[in-house]
Coordinates of C-alpha atoms in Angstrom, one line a residue:
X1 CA 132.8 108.8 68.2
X2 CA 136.5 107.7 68.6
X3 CA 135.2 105.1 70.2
X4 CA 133.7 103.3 66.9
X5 CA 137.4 103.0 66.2
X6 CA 137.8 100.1 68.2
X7 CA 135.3 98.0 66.5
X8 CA 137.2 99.0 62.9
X9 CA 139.8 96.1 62.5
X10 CA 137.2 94.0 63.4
X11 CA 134.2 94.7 60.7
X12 CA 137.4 95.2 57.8
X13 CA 138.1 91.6 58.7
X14 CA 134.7 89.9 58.7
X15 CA 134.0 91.8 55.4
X16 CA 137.1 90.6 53.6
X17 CA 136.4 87.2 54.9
X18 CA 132.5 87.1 53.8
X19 CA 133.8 89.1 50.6
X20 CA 136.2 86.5 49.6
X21 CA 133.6 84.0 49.7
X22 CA 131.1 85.6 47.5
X23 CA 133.4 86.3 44.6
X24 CA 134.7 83.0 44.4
X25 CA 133.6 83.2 40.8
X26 CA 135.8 85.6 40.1
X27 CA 139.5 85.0 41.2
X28 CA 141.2 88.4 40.1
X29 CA 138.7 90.4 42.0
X30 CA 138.8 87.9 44.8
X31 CA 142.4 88.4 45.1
X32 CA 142.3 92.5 44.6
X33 CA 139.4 92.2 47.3
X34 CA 141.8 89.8 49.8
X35 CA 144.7 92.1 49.1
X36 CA 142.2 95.4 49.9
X37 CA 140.9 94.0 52.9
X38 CA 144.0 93.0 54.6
X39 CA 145.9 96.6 53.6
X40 CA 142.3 98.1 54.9
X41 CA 142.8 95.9 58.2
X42 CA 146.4 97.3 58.5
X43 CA 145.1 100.7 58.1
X44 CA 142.7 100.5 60.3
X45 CA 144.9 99.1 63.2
X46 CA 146.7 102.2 62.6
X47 CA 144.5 104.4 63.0
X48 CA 143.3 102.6 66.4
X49 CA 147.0 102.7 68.0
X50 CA 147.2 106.3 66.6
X51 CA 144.3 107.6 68.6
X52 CA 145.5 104.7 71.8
X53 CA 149.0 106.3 71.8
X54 CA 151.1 107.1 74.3
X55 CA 148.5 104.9 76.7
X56 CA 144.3 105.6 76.3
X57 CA 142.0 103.1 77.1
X58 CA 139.3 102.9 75.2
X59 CA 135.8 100.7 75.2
X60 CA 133.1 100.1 72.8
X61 CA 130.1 99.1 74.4
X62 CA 128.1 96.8 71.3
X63 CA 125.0 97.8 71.2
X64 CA 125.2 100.3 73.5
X65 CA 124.5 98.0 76.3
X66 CA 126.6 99.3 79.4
X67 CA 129.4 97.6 80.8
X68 CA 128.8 94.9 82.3
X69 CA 125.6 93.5 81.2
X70 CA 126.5 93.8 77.2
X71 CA 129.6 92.3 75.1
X72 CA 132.4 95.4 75.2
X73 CA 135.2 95.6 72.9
X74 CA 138.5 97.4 74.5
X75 CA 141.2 98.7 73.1
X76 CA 144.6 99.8 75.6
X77 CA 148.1 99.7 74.9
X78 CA 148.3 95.2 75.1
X79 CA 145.8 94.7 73.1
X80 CA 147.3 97.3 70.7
X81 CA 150.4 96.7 70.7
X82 CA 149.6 92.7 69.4
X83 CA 147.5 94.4 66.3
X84 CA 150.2 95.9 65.3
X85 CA 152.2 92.9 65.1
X86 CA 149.7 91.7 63.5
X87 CA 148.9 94.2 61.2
X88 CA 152.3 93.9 60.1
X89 CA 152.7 90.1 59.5
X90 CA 149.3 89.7 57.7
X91 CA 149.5 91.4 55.0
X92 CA 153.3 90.7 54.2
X93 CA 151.6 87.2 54.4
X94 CA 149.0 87.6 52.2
X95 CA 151.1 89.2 49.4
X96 CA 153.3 86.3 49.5
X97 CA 150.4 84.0 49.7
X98 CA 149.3 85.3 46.2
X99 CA 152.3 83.9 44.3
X100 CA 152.9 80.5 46.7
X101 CA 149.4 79.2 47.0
X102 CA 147.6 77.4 43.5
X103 CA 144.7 78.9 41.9
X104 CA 142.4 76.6 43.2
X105 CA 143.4 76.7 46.5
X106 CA 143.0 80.3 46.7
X107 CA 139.0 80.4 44.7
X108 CA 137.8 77.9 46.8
X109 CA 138.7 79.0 50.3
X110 CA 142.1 79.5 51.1
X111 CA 141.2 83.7 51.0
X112 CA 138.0 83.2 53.2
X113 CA 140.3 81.1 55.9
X114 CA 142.8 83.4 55.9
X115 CA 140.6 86.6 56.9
X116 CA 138.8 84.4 59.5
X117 CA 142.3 83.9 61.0
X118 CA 142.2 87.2 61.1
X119 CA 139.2 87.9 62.5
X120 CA 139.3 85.2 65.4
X121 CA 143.0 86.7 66.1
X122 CA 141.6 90.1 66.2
X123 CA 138.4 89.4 67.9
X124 CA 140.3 87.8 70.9
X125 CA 143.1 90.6 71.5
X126 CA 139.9 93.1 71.7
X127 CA 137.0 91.8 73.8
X128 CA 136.4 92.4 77.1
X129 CA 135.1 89.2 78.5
X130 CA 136.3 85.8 78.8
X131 CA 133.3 84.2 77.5
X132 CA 133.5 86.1 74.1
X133 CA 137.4 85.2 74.4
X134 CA 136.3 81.5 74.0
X135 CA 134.3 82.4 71.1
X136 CA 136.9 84.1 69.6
X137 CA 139.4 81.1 70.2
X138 CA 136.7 79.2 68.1
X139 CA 136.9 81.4 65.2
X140 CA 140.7 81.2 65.2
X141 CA 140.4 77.1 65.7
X142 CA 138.1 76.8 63.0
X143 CA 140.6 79.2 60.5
X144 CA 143.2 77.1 61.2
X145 CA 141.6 73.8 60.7
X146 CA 141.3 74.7 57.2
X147 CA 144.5 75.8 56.3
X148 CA 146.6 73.1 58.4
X149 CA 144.2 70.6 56.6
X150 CA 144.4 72.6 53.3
X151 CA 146.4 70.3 51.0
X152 CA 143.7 67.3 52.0
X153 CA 146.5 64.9 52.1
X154 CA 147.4 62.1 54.6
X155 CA 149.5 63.9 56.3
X156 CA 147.7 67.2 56.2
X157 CA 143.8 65.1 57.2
X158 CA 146.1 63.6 60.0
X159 CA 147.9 67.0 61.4
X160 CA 144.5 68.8 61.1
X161 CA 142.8 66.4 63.0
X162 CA 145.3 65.7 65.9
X163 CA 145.3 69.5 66.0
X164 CA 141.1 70.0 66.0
X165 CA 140.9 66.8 68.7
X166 CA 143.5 68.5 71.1
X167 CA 141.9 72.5 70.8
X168 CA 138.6 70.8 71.3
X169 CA 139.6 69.2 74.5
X170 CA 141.1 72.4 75.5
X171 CA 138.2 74.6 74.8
X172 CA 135.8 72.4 76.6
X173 CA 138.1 73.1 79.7
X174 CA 138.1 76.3 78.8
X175 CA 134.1 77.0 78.9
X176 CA 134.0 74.6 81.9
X177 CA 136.4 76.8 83.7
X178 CA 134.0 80.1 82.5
X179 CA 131.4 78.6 83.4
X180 CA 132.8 78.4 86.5
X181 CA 134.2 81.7 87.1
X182 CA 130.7 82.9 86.2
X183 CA 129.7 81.0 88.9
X184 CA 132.0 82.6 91.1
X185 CA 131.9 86.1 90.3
X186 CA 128.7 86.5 89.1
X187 CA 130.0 88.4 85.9
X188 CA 132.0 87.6 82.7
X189 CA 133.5 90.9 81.9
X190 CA 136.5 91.2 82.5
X191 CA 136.8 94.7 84.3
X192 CA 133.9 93.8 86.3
X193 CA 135.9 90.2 87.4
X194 CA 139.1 92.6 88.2
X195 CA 136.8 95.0 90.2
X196 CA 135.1 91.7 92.3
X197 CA 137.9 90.1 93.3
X198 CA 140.0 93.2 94.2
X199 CA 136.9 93.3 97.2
X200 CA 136.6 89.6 97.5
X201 CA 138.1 87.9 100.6
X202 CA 140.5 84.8 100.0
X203 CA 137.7 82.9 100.8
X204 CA 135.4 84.2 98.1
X205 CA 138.3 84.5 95.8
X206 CA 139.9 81.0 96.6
X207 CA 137.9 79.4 94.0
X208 CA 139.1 81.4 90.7
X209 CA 142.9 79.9 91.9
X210 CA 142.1 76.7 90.4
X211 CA 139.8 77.9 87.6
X212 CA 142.0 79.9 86.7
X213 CA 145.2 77.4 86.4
X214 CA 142.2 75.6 84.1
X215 CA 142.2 78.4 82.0
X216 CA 146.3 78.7 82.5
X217 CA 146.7 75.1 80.5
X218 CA 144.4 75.9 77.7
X219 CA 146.1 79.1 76.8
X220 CA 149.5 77.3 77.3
X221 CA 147.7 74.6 74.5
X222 CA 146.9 77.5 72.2
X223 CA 150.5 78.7 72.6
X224 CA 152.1 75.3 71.9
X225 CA 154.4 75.2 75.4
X226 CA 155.7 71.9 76.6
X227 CA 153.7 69.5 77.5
X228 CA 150.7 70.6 75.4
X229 CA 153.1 71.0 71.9
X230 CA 152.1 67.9 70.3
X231 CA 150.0 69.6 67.5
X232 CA 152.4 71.9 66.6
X233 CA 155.3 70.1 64.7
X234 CA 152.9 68.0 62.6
X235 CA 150.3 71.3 61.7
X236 CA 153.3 73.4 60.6
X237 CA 154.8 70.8 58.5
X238 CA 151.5 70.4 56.6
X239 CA 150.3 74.2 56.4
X240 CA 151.2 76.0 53.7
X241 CA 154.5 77.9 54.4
X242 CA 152.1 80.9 54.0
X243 CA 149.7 79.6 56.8
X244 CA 152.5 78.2 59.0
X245 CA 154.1 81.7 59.0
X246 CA 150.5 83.3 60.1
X247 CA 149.8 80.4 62.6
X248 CA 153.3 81.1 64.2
X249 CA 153.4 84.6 64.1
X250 CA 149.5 85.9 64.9
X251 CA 147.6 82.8 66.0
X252 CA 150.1 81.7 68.7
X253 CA 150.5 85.0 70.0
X254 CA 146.4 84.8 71.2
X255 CA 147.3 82.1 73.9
X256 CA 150.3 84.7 75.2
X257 CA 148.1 87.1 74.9
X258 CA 145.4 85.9 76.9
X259 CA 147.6 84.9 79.4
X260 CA 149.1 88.5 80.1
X261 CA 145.9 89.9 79.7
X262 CA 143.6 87.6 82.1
X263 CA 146.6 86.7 84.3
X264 CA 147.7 90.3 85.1
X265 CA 144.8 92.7 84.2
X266 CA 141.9 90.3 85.6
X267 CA 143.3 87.4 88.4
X268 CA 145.8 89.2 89.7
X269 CA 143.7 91.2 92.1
X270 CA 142.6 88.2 93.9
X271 CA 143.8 87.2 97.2
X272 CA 143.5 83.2 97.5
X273 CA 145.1 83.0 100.8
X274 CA 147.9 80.3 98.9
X275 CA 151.1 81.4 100.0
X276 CA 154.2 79.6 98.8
X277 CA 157.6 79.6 99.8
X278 CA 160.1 82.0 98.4
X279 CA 156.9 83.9 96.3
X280 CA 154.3 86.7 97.1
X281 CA 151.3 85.1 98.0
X282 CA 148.3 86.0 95.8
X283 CA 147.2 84.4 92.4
X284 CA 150.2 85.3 90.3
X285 CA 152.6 84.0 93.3
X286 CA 151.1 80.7 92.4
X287 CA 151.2 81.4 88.6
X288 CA 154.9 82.2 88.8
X289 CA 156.7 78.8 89.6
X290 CA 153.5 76.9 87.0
X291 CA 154.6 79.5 84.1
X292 CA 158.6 78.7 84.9
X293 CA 158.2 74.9 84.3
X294 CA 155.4 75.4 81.3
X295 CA 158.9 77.9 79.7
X296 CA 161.3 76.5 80.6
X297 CA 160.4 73.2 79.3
X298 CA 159.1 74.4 76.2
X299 CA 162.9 76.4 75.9
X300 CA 165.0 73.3 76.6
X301 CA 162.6 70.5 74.8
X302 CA 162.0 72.4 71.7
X303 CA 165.6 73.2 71.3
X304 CA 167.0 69.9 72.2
X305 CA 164.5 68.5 69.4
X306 CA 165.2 71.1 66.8
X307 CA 168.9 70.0 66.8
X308 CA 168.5 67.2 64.9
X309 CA 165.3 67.8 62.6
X310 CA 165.7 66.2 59.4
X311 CA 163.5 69.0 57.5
X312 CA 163.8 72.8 57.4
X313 CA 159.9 72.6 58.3
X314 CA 160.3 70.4 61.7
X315 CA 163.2 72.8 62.5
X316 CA 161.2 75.8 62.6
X317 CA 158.5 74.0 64.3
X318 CA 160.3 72.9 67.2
X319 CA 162.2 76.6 66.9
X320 CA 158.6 78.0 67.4
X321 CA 158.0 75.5 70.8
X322 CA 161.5 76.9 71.8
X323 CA 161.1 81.0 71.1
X324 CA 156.9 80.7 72.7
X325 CA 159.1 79.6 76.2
X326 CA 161.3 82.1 76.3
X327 CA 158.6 84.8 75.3
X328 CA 156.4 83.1 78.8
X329 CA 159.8 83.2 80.5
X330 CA 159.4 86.9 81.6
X331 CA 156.1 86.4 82.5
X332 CA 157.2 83.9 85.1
X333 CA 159.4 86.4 86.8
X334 CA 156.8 88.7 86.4
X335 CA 153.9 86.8 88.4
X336 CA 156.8 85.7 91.0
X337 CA 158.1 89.4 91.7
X338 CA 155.2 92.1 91.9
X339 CA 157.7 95.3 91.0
X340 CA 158.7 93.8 87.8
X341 CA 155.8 92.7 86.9
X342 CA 155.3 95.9 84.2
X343 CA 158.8 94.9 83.1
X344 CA 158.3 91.8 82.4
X345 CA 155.6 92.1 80.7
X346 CA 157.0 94.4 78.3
X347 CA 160.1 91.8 78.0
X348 CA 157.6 89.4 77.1
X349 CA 156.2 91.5 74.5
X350 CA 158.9 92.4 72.7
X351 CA 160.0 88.9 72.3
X352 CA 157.0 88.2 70.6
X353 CA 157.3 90.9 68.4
X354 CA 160.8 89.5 67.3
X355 CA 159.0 85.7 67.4
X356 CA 156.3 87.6 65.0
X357 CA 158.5 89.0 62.1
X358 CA 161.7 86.1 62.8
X359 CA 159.7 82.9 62.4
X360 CA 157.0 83.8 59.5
X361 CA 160.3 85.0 57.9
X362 CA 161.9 81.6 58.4
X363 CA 158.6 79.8 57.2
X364 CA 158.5 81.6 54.3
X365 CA 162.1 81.2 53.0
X366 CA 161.6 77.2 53.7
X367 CA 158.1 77.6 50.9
X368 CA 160.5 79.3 48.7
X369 CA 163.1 77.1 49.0
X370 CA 160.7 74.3 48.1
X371 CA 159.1 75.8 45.6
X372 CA 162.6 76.6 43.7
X373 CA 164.2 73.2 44.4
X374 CA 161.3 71.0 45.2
X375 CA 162.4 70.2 48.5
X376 CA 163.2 71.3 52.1
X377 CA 165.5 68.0 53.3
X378 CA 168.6 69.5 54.9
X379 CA 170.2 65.8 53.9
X380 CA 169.2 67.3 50.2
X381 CA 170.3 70.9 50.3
X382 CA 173.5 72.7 50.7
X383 CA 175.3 75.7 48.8
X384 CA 172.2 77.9 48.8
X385 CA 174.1 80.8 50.1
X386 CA 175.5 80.5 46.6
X387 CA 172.7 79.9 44.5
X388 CA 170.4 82.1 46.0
X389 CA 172.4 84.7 47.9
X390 CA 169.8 87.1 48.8
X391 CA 167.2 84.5 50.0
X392 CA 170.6 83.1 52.3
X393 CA 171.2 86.6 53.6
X394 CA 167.6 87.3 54.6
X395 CA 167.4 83.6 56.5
X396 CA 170.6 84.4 58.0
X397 CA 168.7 88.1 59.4
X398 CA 166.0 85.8 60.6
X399 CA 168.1 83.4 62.0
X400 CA 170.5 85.7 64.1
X401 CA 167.7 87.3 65.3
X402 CA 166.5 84.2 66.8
X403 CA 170.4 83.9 68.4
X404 CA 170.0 87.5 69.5
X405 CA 173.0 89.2 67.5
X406 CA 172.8 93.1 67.6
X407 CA 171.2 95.2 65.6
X408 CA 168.6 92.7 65.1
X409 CA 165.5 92.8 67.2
X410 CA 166.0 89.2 68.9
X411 CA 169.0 91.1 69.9
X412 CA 167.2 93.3 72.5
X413 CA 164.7 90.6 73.2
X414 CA 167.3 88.5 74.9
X415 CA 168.5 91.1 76.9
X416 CA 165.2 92.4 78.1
X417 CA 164.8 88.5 79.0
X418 CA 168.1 88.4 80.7
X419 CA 167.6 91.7 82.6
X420 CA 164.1 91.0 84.1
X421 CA 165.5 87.4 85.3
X422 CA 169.0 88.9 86.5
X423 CA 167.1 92.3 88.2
X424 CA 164.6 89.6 89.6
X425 CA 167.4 87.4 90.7
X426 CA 165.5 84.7 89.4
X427 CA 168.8 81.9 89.1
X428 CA 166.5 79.4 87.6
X429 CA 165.5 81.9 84.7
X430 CA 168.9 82.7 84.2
X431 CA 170.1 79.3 83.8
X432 CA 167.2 77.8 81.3
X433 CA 167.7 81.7 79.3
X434 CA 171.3 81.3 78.8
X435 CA 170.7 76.9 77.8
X436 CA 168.2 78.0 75.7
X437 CA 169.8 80.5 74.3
X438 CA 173.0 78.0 73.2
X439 CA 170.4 75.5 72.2
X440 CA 169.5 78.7 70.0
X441 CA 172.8 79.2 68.5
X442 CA 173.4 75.4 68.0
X443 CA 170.5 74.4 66.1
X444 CA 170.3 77.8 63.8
X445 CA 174.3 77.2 63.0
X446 CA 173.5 73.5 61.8
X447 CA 170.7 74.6 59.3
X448 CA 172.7 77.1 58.2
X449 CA 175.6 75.2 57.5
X450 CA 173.8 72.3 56.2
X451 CA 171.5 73.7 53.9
X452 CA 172.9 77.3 52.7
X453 CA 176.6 76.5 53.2
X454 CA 179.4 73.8 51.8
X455 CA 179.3 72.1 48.2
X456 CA 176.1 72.6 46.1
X457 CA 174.0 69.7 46.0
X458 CA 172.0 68.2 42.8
X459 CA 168.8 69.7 43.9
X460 CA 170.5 73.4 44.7
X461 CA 172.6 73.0 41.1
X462 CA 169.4 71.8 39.5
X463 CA 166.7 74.5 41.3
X464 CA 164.8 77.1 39.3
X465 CA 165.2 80.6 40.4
X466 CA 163.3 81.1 43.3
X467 CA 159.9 83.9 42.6
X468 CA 161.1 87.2 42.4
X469 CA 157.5 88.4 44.5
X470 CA 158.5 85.6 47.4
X471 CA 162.0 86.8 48.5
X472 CA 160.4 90.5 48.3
X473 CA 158.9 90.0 50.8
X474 CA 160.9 87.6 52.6
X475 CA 163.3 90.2 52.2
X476 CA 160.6 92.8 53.4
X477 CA 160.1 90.8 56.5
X478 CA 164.0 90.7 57.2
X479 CA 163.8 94.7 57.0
X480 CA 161.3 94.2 59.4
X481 CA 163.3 92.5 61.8
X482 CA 166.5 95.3 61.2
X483 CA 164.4 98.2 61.4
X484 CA 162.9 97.1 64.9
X485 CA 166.2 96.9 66.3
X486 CA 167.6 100.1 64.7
X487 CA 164.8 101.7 66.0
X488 CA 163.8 100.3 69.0
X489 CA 163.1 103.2 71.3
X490 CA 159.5 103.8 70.2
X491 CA 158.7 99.9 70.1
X492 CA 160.2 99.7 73.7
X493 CA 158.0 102.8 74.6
X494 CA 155.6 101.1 73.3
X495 CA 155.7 97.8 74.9
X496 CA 156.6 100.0 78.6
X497 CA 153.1 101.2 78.0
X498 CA 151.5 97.6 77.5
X499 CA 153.4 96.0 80.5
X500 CA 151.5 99.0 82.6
X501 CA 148.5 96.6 82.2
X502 CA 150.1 94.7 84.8
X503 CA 150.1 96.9 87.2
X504 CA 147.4 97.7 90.2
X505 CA 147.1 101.6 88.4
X506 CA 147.4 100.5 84.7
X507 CA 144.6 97.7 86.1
X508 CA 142.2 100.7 87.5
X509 CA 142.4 102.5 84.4
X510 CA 141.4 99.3 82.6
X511 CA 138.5 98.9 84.9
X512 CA 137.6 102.8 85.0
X513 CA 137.6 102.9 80.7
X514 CA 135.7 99.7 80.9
X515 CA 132.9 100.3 83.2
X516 CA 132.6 104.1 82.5
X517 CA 131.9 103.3 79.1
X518 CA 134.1 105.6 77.4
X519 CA 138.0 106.7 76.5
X520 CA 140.4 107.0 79.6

């Protein structure tokens, strides 16, 4: 019966999505519903990590088709541990989405989307083959279409579309490269992949190398890394701060996520025969130096670019390209260097976490900001430390955190980074961490100093006090971000337990949990 537990985030979602839509006539109990289904999604996810903790394995066979023949749902310590991010950022979201987003906009489908974000996000970080992955991908696609689009205006239509063209492309390479792998293997669960090429021989196997460097782009599109960023600037400037904060801090997370989860669980048991120099051969030695460039370009672009952003909007954007490279930047050491590879894994993970509660918190002070003073121009604002002190102290938590400042979670983040590229003597690493990480420092300082520091300006002496419901929980969110770091034993522990995935035992129980049908 524990089992069933697995498929529990999953039906709480898709109910709250088809609920919001039916009551659209009536917008109080659509909202109590909405704000119900999310806190029922949250409990839910707890419950699920309850029963995975400190690392079970467990697999729900839909249907009760066996493994591999029918769709299986699995739930281990990865795909935990990104529910409970998510668990945490969605409804904080959702609460503040209440008070920021018009009445309209909420009755006629800005609810629905929201839970099918949800759903899509949830869907992907549980199944347990890649062909349902792409379906899931879909669902999130199609969520976020709607809310990056969800003002209808120029800019919004334009964002939205540039953002729909781009996913499309990628998830056609994405089911070609299935496709292909199905070819291959003969199976599209994931366990059963893991189990076929761990018997293959390089000659058998040499064929998933370059499927699955197909598959390596289009998670690395869904992400946002350098060079496939272009959609994100333009979407998060024309979301709703609400939306941006859920597209940066859950719907990002599934292209990391499926990266750690196919590269490392599934691929990583083939032999190709590739061998290059300075790397163990296998599949990851090939994904190591591919990963490095996709980071650290994405860590050195989208800091260089946020430096000079003229809008608190653009700045977080590129910010968000910036934080996704140093999050894959682990992972590169990771692939390249087989003992760390639990490690940096877990370095990864917890860099997300502090990209999942940092950034949404950022997002949501710029929508407060603009709905108080009616604008998010740095070249307009300045003195909002003074005006709005508590809003300035919980963008300065959010901010530090980014820089890494102790006790803040970004602090331990960094260092985890740092320590996986120093113990892996990974120079390269070290050098794009520490540029990044000044690049980090540089461009938080300027929006600090331009927009919350210095003389007031006409808009901050002329802004309406900002919604008492928004900086609660922007403020919540910054608690978020403190109590991670003051406590950051169990989230460690935690994300140790996750990074085991990566490993050949932590990769056998996987397989064992999956293909037995039951709890491991």
């Amino acid at each position: 019966m524990t089992t069933n537990l697995v498929i529990a985030p999953l039906l709480v979602a898709l109910v709250s999505a088809v609920a919001c839509m039916l009551v659209r006539t009536a917008p109080r109990l659509q909202r109590a519903l909405s704000l119900v289904g999310v806190v029922g999604y949250a409990l839910a996810v707890a419950a699920l990590v309850a029963r995975l903790w400190p690392a079970g394995t467990l697999a729900y066979q839909v249907g009760d088709w066996p493994a591999p023949y029918g769709i299986t749902l699995v739930a281990d310590p990865l795909s935990g541990f990104m529910l409970a991010m998510t668990a945490v950022v969605a409804p904080l979201t959702l609460v503040y989405s209440l008070r920021y987003v018009n009445a309209p906009g909420q009755r006629v489908s800005y609810h629905a989307l929201f839970h099918f974000l949800l759903l899509g996000a949830t869907g992907a970080f549980l199944t347990g083959d890649i062909f349902n992955l792409f379906v899931w991908f879909e669902v999130t696609l199609m969520a976020s279409y709607g809310l990056v689009a969800f003002y209808s205006g120029k800019d919004g239509t334009l964002a939205a579309t540039r953002y729909v063209v781009l996913n499309l492309v990628g998830s056609s390479v994405m089911l070609l490269a299935v496709g292909g792998i199905y070819g291959v293997t003969g199976t599209l669960n994931m366990a059963d992949i893991a189990r076929w090429l761990a018997s293959a021989t390089p000659a058998e196997s040499a064929p998933v190398l370059g499927l699955s460097l197909l598959l390596l782009a289009v998670f690395g599109l869904k992400a946002g890394l350098v060079p496939f960023q272009w959609w994100v600037p333009a979407a998060y400037s024309a979301a709703p701060a609400p939306a941006a904060a859920m597209l940066a801090g859950v719907a990002k997370k599934v292209g990391v996520y499926a990266i750690v989860r196919l590269g490392f669980t599934v691929f990583a048991a083939a032999s190709p025969g590739v061998v290059l120099p300075g790397v163990e051969s296998g599949l990851l030695g090939v994904y190591g130096p591919v990963l490095f460039v996709l980071a650290g370009a994405s860590a050195l672009v989208g800091g260089f670019v946020a430096l000079d952003r003229p809008t608190l909007e653009e700045t977080f954007a590129y910010s968000s390209i910036a934080q996704v490279g140093f999050i894959v930047l682990p992972l590169a050491v990771a692939a390249a260097v087989p003992d760390l590879r639990a490690a940096g894994v877990a370095a990864a993970l917890v860099y997300a976490l502090n990209h999942a509660l940092a950034k949404p918190l950022l997002f949501l002070v710029t929508g407060t900001i603009s709905d108080a003073a009616g604008t998010t121009d740095l070249g307009d604002l300045g003195g909002l430390a003074g005006r709005t002190p508590v809003l300035a102290g919980a963008f300065l938590v959010g901010g530090l955190s980014l820089v890494g400042i102790p006790p803040l979670a970004g602090f331990f983040s960094k260092l985890l980074v740092f320590r996986v590229a120093a113990v892996g003597g990974s120079v390269g690493v070290l050098a794009v961490a520490v540029a990044g990480a000044i690049l980090t420092i540089a461009y938080v300082s300027r929006t600090w100093n331009r927009g919350f520091w210095g003389e007031r300006t006409a808009a901050v002496e002329t802004m309406a006090s900002p919604d008492r419901v928004q900086v609660a929980v922007v403020v919540a969110f910054a608690a978020c971000v403190l109590a991670v770091g003051v406590g950051f034993d169990p989230v460690y522990r935690f994300a140790e337990a996750a990074g085991h995935v990566a490993t050949g035992a932590g990769r056998d129980a996987y397989v064992r949990a999956v293909i037995g049908g039951g709890g491991a």
